CSV table of C-alpha atoms in Angstrom, one decimal:
chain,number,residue,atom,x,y,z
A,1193,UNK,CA,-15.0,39.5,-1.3
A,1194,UNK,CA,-13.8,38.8,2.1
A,1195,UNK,CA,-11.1,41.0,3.8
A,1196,UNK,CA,-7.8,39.0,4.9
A,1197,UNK,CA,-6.5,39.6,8.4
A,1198,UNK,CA,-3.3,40.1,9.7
A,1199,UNK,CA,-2.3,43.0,7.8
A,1200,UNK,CA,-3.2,41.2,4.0
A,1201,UNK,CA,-1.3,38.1,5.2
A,1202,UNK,CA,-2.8,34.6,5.0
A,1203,UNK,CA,-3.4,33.2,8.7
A,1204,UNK,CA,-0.7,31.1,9.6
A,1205,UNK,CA,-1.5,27.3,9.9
A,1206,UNK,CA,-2.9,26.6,13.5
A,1207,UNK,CA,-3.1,23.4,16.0
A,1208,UNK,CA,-4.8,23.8,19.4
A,1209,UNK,CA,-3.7,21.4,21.4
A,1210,UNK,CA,-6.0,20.3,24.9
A,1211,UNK,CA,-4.2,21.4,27.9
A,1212,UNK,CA,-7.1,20.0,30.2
A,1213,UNK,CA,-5.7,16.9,31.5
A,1214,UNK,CA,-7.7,16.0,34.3
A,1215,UNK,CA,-10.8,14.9,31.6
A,1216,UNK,CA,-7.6,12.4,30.0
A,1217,UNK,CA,-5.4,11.0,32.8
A,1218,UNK,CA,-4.7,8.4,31.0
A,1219,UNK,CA,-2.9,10.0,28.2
A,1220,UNK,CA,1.0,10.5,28.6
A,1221,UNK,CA,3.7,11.9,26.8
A,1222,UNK,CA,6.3,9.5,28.3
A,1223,UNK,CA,6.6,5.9,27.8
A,1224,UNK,CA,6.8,3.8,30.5
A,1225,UNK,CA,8.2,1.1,29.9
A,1226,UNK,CA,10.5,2.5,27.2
A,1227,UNK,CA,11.3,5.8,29.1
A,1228,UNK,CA,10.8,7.7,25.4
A,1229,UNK,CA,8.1,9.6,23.7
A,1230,UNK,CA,4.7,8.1,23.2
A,1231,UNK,CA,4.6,7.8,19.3
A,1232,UNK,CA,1.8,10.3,18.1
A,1233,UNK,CA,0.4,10.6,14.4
A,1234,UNK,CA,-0.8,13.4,11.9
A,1235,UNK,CA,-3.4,11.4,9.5
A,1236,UNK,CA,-3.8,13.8,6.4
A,1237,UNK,CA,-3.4,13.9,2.3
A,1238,UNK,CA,-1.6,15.5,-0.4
A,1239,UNK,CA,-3.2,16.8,-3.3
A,1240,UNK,CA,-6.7,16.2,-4.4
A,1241,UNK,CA,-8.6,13.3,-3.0
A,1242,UNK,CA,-11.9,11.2,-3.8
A,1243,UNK,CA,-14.7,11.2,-1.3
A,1244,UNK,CA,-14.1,7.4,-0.8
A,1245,UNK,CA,-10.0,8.3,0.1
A,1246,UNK,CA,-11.7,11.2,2.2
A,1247,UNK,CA,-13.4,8.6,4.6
A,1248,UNK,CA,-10.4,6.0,4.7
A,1249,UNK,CA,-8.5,9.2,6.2
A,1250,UNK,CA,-10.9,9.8,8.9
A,1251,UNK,CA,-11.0,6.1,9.5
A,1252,UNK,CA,-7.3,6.0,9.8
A,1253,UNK,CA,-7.6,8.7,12.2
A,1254,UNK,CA,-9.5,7.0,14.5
A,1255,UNK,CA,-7.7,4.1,13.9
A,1256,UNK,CA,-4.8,5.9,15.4
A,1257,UNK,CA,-6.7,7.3,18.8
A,1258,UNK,CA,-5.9,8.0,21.1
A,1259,UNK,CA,-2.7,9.7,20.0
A,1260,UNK,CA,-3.4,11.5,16.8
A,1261,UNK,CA,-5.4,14.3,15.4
A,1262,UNK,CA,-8.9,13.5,15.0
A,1263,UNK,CA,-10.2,17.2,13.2
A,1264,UNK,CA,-6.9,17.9,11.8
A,1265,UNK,CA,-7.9,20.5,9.0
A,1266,UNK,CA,-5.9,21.0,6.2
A,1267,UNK,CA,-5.8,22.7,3.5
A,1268,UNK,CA,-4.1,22.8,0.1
A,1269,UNK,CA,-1.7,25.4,0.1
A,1270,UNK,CA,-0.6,23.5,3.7
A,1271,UNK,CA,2.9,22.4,2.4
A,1272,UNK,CA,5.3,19.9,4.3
A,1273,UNK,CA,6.6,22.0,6.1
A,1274,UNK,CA,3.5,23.3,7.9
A,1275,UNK,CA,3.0,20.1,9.3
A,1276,UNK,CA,6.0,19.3,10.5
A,1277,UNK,CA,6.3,22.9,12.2
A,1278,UNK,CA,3.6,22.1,14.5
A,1279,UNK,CA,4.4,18.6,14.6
A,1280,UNK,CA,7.6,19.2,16.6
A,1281,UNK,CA,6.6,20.8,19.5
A,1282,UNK,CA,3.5,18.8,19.9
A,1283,UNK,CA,5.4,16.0,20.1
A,1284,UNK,CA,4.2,14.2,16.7
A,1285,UNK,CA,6.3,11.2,16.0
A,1286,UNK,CA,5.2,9.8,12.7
A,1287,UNK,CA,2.7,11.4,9.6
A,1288,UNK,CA,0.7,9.0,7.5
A,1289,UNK,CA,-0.2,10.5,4.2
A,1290,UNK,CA,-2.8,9.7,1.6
A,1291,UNK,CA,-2.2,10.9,-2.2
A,1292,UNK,CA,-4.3,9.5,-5.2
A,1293,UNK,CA,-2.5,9.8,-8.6
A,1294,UNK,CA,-4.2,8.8,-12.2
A,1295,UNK,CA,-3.3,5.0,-11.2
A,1296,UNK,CA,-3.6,4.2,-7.8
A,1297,UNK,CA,-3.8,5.7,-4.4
A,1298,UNK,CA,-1.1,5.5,-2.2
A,1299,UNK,CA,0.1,5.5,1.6
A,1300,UNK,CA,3.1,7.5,3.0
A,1301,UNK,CA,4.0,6.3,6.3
A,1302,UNK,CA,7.3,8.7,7.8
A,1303,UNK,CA,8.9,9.3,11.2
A,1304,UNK,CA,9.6,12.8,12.0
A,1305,UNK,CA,11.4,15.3,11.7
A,1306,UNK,CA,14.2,13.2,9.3
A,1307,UNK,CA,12.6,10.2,7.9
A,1308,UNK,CA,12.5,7.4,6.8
A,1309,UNK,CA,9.9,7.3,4.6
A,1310,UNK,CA,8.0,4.1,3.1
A,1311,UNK,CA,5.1,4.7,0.7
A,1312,UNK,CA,2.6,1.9,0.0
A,1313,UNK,CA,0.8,1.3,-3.2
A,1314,UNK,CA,-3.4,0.7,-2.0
A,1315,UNK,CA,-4.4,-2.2,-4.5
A,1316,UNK,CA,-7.9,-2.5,-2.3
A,1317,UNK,CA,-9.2,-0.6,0.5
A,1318,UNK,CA,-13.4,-0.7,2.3
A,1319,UNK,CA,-14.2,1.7,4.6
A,1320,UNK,CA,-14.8,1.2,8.2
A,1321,UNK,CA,-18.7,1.7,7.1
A,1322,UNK,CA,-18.3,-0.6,4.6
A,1323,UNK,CA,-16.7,-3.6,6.6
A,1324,UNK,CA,-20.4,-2.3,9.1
A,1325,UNK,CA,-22.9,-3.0,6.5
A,1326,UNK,CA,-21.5,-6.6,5.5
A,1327,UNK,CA,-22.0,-7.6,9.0
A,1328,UNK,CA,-25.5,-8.7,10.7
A,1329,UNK,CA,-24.3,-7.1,14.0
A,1330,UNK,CA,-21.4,-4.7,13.9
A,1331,UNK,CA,-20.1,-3.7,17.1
A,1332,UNK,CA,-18.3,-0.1,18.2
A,1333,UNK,CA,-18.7,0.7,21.5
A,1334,UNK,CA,-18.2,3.7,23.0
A,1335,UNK,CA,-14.9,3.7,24.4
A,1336,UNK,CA,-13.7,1.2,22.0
A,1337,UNK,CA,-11.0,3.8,20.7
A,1338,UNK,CA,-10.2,5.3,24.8
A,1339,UNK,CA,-6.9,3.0,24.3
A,1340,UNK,CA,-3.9,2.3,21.6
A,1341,UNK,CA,-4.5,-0.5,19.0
A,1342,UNK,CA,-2.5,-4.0,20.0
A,1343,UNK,CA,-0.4,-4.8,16.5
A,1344,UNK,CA,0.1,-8.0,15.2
A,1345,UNK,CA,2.6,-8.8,11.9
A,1346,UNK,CA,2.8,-12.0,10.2
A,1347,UNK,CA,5.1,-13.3,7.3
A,1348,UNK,CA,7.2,-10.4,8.0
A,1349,UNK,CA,10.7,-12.6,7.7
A,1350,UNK,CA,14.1,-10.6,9.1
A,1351,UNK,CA,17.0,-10.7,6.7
A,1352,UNK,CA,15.2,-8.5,4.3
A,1353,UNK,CA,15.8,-4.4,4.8
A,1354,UNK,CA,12.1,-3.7,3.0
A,1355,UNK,CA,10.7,-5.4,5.4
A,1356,UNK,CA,12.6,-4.7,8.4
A,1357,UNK,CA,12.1,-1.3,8.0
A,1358,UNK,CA,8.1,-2.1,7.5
A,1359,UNK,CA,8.5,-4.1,10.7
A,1360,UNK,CA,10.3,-1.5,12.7
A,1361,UNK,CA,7.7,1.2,11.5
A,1362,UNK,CA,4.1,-0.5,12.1
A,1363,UNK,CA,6.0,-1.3,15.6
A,1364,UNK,CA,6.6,2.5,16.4
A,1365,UNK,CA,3.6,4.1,15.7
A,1366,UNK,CA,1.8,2.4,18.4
A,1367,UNK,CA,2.8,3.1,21.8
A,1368,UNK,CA,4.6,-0.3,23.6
A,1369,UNK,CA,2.9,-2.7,25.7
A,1370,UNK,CA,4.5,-4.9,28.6
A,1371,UNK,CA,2.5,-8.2,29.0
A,1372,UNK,CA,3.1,-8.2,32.8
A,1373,UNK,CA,1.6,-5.2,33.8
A,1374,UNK,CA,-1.2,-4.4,31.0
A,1375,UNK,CA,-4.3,-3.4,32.1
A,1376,UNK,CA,-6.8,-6.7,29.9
A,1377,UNK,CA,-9.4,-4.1,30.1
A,1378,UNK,CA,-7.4,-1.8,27.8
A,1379,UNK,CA,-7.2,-4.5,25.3
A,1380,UNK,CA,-9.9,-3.6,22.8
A,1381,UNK,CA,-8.7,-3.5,19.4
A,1382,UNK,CA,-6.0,-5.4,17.3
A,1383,UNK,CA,-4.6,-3.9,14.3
A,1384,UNK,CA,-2.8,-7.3,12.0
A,1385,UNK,CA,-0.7,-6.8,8.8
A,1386,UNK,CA,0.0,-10.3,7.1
A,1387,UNK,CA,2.6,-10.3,4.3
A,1388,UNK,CA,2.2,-12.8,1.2
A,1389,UNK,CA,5.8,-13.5,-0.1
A,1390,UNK,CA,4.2,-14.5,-3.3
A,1391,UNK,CA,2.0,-11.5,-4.3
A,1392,UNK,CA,4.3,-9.1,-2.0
A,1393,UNK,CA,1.2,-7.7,-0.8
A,1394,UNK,CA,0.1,-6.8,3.1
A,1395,UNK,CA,-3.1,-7.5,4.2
A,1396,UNK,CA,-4.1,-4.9,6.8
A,1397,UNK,CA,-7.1,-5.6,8.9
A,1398,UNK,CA,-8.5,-3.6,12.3
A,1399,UNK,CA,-10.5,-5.8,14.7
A,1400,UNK,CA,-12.1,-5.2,18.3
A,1401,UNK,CA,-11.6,-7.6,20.5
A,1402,UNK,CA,-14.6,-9.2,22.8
A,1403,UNK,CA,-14.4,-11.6,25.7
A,1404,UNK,CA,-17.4,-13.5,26.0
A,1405,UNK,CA,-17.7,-16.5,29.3
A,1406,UNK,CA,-17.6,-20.1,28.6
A,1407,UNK,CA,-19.9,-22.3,29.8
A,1408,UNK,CA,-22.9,-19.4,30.7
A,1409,UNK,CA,-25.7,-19.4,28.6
A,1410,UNK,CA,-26.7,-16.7,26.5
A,1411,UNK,CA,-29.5,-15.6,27.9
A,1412,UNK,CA,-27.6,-15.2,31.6
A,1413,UNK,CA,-25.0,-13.4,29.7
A,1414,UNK,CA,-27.3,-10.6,28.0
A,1415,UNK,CA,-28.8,-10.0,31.2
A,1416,UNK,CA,-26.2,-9.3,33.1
A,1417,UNK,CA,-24.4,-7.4,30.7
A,1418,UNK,CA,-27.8,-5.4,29.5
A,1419,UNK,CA,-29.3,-4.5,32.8
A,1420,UNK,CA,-32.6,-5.2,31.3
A,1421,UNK,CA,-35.8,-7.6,33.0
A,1422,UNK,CA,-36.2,-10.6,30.9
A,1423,UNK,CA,-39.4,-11.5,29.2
A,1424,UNK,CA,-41.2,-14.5,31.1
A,1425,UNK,CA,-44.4,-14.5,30.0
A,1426,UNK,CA,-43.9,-17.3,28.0
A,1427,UNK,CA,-42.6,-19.2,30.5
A,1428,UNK,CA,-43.4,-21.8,33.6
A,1429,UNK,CA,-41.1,-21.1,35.6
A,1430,UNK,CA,-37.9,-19.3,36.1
A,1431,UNK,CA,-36.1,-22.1,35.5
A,1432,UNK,CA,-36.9,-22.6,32.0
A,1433,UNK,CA,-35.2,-19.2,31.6
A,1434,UNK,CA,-32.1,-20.1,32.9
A,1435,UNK,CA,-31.9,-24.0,31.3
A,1436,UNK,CA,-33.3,-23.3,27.8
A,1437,UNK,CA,-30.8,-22.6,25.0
A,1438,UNK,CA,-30.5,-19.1,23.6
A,1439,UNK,CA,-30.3,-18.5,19.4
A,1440,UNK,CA,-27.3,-19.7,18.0
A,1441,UNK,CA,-24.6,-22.2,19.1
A,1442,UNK,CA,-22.6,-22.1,21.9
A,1443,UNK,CA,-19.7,-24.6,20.5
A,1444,UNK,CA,-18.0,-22.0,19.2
A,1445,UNK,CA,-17.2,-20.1,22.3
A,1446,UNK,CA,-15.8,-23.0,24.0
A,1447,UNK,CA,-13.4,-24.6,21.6
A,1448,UNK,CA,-10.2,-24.9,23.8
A,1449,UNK,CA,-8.2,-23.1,21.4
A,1450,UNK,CA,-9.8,-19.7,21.7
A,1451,UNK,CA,-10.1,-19.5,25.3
A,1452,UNK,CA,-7.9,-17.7,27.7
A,1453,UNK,CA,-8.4,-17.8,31.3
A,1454,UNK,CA,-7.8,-14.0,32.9
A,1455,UNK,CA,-5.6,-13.0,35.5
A,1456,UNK,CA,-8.3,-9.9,36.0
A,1457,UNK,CA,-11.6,-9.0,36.4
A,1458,UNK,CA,-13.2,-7.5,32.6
A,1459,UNK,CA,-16.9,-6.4,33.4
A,1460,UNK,CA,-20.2,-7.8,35.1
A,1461,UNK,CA,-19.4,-10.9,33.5
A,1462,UNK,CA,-15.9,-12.4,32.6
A,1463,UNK,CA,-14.4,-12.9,36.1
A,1464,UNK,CA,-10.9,-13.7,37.2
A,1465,UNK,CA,-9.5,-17.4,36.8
A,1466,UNK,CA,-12.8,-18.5,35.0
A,1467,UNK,CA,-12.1,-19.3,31.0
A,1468,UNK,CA,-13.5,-16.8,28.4
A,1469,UNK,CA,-13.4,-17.2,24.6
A,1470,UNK,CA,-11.8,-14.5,22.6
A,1471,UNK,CA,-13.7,-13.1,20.1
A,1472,UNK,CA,-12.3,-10.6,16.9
A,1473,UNK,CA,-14.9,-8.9,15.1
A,1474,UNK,CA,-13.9,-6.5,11.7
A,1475,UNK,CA,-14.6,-2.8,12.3
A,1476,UNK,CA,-12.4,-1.5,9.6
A,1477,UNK,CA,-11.1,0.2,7.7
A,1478,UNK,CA,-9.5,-3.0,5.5
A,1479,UNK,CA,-6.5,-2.6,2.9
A,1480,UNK,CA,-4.1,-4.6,0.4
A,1481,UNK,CA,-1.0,-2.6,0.4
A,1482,UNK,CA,2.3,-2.9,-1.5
A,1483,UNK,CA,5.5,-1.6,-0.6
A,1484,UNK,CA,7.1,0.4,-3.5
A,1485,UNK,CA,9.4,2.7,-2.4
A,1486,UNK,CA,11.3,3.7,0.8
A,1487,UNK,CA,13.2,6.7,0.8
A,1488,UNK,CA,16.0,7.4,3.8
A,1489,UNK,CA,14.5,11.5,4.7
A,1490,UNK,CA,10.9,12.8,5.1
A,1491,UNK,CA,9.7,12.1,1.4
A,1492,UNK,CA,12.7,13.2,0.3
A,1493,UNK,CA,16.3,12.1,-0.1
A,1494,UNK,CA,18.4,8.8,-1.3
A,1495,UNK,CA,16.0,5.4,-2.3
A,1496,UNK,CA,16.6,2.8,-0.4
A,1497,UNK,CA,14.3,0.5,-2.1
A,1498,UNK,CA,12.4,0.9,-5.0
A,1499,UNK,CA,9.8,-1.9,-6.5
A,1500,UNK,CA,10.0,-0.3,-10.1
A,1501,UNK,CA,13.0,1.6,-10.1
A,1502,UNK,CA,16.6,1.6,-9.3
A,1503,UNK,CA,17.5,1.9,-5.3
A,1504,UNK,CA,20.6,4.9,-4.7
A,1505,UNK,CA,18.7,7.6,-6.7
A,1506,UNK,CA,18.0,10.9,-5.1
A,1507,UNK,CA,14.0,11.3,-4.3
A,1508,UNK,CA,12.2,13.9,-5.2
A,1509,UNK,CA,11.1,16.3,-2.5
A,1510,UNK,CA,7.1,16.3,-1.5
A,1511,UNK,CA,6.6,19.1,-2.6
A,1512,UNK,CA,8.1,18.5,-6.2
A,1513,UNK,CA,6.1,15.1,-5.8
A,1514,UNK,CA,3.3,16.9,-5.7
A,1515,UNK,CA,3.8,19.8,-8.5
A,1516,UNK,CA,4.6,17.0,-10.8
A,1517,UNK,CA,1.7,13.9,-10.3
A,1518,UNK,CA,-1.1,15.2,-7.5
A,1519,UNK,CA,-0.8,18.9,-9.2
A,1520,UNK,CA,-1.4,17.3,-12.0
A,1521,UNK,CA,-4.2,15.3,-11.3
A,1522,UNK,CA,-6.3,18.1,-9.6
A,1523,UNK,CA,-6.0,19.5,-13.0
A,1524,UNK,CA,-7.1,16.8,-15.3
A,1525,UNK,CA,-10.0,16.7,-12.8
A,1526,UNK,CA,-10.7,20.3,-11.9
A,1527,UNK,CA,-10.1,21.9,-15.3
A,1528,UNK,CA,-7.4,23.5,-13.7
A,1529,UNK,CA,-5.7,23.8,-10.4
A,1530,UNK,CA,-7.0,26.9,-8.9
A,1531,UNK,CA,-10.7,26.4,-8.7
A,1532,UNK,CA,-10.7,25.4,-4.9
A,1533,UNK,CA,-9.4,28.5,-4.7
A,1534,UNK,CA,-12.0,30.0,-6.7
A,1535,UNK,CA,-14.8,28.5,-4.7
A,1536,UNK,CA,-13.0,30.0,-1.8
A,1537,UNK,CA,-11.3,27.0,-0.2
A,1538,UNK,CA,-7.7,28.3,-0.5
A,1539,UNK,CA,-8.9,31.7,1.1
A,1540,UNK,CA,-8.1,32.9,5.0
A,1541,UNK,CA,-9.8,30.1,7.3
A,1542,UNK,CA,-12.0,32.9,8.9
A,1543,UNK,CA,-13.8,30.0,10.7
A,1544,UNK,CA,-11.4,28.6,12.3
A,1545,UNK,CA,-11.2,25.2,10.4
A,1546,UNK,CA,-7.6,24.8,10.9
A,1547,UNK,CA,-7.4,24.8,14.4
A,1548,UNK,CA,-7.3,21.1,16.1
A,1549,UNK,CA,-7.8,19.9,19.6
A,1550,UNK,CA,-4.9,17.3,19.8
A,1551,UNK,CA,-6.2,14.6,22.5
């Protein structure tokens, strides 16, 4: 039996944040172009999860990067009210929450400290590992996640509350761009959200974005960008090298309407003023998502819209959300709801698992 600290008390719940920020000059509290915060994120669940949830979480997290909590521990007797205690003076802007009831998991996106609150129903989700093995050659380099996501929506009409507030909320969790003065080279991923007016649905996809030349070959192209000597053996001369067709067609890339010609230089290869095709490759993680309910505080408070019930009643709490559907789910599946604590998961984090290095 292990002896709690702190006089018999549990630990209280504990984020480090990284003070060091000569290794990350690039990130900033302050918006510039805005002038306010820089929107930052808390990516974690409520209740009893499935392994598959469990990875869509940490996939979400890196989705967020730069600004969010990539080894954000929690644990379940963390209530609300931890996480938005640390969330203040860290400068946390908006929480997305995962739950899983007997039905169907769902999606809590809030803004801090007072709401609003929208909560999504997940008809389909693939992990980011998923969307990886369909592909022949998934790409993720290294500092693919250094910068904030680009967001895209489509079908989202004004005139409608639900979905100006859906609008207004995928727009403010990712920090502002300004199309004069972005940096191209800090352009790597896209996150879009298309909304079908006839199924109601939102199709959320995460791509990286690649620039490839048009009108080099192949071949010149993976040189330059691999560093690597080229295999002439089978070759006359140099020449051939450089005239003969690499695997695969080239049409593609140079189709007018995906090219852009940059106003920057972006690597060994794509120079300024000279054409490049865009290129959008899946990395995940992929989900079909349904709006259902907004509430006006932090998962709490008057309904402003509800797909299945009647807007103008007063929401449950999270926490009474929780004793009533996720509770009771961890017990239908646990046999009852104190055998994490059993195992010695709801003990005092000895370890140190709930501290996080905010980046």
């Amino acid at each position: 039996m292990r002896k709690k600290k702190h006089g018999g008390f549990r630990r209280p719940f504990v984020v480090k944040t990284n003070t060091n920020t000569k290794q990350q000059p690039h990130l900033s509290s302050v918006d510039p172009i805005t002038g306010k915060k820089i929107p930052k994120s808390f990516v974690f669940s409520r209740g009893k999860i499935p392994g598959p949830l469990k990875q869509l979480q940490m996939d979400l997290r890196k989705l967020m990067l730069p600004y969010t909590a990539l080894n954000l521990k929690e644990k379940r007797r963390n209530n609300l009210k931890d996480f938005l205690n640390v969330a203040g003076p860290m400068g946390v802007t908006h929480f997305l929450i995962l739950s899983k009831t007997a039905t169907s998991p769902y999606l809590r996106v809030a803004t801090t400290p007072q709401g609003p609150t929208l909560t999504f129903k997940i008809h389909e989700y693939s992990s980011a590992a998923d969307v990886a093995k369909s592909q022949l050659h998934p790409r993720c380099p290294k500092d693919l996640f250094t910068n904030s996501a680009l967001v895209v929506l489509s079908g989202f009409v004004s005139g409608d509350l639900p979905l100006q507030l859906t609008t207004s909320m995928f727009q403010n969790i990712f920090p502002t761009i300004d199309v004069k003065t972005v940096k191209l080279s800090s352009c790597q991923r896209i996150v879009l959200l298309n909304y079908n007016k006839d199924t109601k649905e939102i199709d959320f996809r995460h791509y990286s974005i690649r620039l490839q030349p048009v009108g080099v070959s192949r071949r010149i192209r993976k040189f330059v960008q691999n560093h690597q000597v080229p295999d002439l053996r089978n070759l006359q001369d140099v020449s051939d090298f450089v005239t003969k067709a690499g695997y695969g067609s080239e049409s593609e890339a140079d189709e007018e309407a995906a090219t852009v010609t940059l106003s920057s230089d972006i690597g060994r290869v794509n120079r300024a003023s000279m054409k490049s095709a865009v290129k959008l490759q899946e990395i995940g993680p992929r989900m079909t998502l349904q709006l259902v309910k907004v509430e006006k505080g932090l998962c709490s408070g008057e309904v402003l819209f509800s797909e299945f019930g009647k807007p103008g009643e007063k929401g449950k709490s999270d926490d009474e959300n929780d004793g009533d559907s996720e509770g009771s789910e961890d017990q239908d599946q646990d046999g009852n709801g104190s055998e994490d604590d059993e195992d010695g998961e709801g003990e005092d984090d000895e370890d140190g698992e709930g501290d996080e290095e905010l980046d």
